[in-house]
mmCIF file of C-alpha atoms and ligand atoms in Angstrom:
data_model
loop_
_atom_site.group_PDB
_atom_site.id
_atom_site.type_symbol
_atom_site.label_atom_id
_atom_site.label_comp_id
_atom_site.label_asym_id
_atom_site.label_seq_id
_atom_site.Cartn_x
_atom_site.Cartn_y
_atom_site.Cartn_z
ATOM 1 C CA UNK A 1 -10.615 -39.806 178.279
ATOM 2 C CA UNK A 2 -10.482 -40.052 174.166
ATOM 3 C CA UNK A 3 -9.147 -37.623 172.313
ATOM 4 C CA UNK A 4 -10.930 -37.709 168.707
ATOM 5 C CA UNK A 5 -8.833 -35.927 165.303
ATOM 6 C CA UNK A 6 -10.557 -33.926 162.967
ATOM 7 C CA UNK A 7 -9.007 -33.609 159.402
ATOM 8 C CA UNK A 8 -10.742 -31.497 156.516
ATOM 9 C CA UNK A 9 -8.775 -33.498 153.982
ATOM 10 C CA UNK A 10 -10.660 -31.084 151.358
ATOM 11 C CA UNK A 11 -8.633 -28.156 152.824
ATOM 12 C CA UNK A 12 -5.311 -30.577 152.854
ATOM 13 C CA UNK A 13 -2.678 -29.107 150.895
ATOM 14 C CA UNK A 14 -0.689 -32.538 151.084
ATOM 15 C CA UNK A 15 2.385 -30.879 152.538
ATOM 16 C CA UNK A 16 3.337 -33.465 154.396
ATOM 17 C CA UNK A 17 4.224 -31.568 157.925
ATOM 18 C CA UNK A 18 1.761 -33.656 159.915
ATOM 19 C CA UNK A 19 3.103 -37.174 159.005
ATOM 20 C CA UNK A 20 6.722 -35.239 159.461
ATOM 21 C CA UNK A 21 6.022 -34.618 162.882
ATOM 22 C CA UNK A 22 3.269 -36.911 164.031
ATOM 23 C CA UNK A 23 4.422 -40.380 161.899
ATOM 24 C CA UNK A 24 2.741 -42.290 164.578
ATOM 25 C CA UNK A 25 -0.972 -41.332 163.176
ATOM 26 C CA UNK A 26 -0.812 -39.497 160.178
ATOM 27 C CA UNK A 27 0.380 -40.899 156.455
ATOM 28 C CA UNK A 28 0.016 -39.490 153.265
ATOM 29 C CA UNK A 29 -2.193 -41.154 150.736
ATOM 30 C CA UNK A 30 -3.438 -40.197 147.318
ATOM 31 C CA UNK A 31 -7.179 -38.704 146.827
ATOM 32 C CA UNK A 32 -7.920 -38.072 143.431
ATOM 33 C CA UNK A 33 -4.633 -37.660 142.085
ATOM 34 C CA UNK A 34 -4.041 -35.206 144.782
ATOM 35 C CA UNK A 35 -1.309 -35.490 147.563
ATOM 36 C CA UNK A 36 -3.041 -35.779 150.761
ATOM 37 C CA UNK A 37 -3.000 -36.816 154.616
ATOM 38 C CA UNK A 38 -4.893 -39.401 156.398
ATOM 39 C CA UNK A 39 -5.321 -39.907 159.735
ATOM 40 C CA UNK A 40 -4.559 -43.793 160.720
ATOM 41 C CA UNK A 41 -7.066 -43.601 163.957
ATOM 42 C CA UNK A 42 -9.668 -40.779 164.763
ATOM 43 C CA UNK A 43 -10.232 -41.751 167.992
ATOM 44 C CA UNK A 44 -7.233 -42.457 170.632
ATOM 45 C CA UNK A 45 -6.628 -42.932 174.015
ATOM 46 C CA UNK A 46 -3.961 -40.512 174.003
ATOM 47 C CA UNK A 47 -3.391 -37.012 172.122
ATOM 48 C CA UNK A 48 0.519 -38.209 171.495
ATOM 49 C CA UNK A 49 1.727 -36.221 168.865
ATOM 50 C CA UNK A 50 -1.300 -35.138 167.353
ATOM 51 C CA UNK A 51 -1.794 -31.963 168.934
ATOM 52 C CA UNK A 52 2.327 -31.518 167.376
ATOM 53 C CA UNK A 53 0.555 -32.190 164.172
ATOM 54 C CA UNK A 54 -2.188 -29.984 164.151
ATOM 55 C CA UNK A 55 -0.043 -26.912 165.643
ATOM 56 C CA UNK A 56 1.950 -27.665 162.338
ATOM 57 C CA UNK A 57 -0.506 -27.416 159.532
ATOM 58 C CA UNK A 58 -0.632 -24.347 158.098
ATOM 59 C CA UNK A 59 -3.736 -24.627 157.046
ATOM 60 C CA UNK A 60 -5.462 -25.435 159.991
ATOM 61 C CA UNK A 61 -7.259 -28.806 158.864
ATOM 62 C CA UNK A 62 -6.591 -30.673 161.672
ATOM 63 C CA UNK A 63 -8.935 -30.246 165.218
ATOM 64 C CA UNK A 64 -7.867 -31.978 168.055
ATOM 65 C CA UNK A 65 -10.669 -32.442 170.567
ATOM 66 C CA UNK A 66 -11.399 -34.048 173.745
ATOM 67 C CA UNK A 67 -14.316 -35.893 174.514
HETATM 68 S S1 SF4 B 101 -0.054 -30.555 157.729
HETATM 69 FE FE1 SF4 B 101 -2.162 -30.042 157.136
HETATM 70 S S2 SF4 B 101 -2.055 -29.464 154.983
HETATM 71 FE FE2 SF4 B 101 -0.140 -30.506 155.483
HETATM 72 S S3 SF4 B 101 -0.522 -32.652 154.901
HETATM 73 FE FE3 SF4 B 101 -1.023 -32.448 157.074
HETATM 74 S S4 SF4 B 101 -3.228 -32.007 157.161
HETATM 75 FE FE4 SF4 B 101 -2.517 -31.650 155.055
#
C-alpha cells in the first residue's frame, strides 16, 4: 500500500504545526519570501505521522490519501 500527501502550499499559512507534529516529513522552507511547508516525500510506504499533520492544519492544505 502507498500512502501519497497532498499539500496546497498556495493555501499554506506557514504556521509551522505540521513540521511541529510530523518533523519526520514536513519542513518549512521559504517560497517567495513567504513562510511555508514542504513535504520531504509525497509518496510513502507508511502514513506515520502524516495523517497527525494534516488533522493539525488549520487550514486544511494537507490530503492524505491511499492508493
Ligand atoms: S499546518 Fe498547514 S498551514 Fe501550517 S505550515 Fe503546515 S501545511 Fe502550512
Amino acid at each position: 500500500m502507498t500512502v501519497k500527501i497532498k499539500h496546497d502550499q498556495k493555501g499554506c499559512i506557514g504556521c509551522g504545526a505540521c513540521a511541529s507534529v510530523c518533523p519526520d516529513n514536513w519542513v518549512m522552507t521559504e517560497v517567495k519570501g513567504q513562510t511555508k511547508s514542504k513535504p520531504k516525500k509525497t509518496e510513502l510506504k507508511d502514513v506515520g505521522c502524516n495523517q497527525e499533520a494534516a488533522d493539525a492544519c488549520p487550514v486544511s492544505c494537507i490530503k492524505v490519501f491511499e492508493g
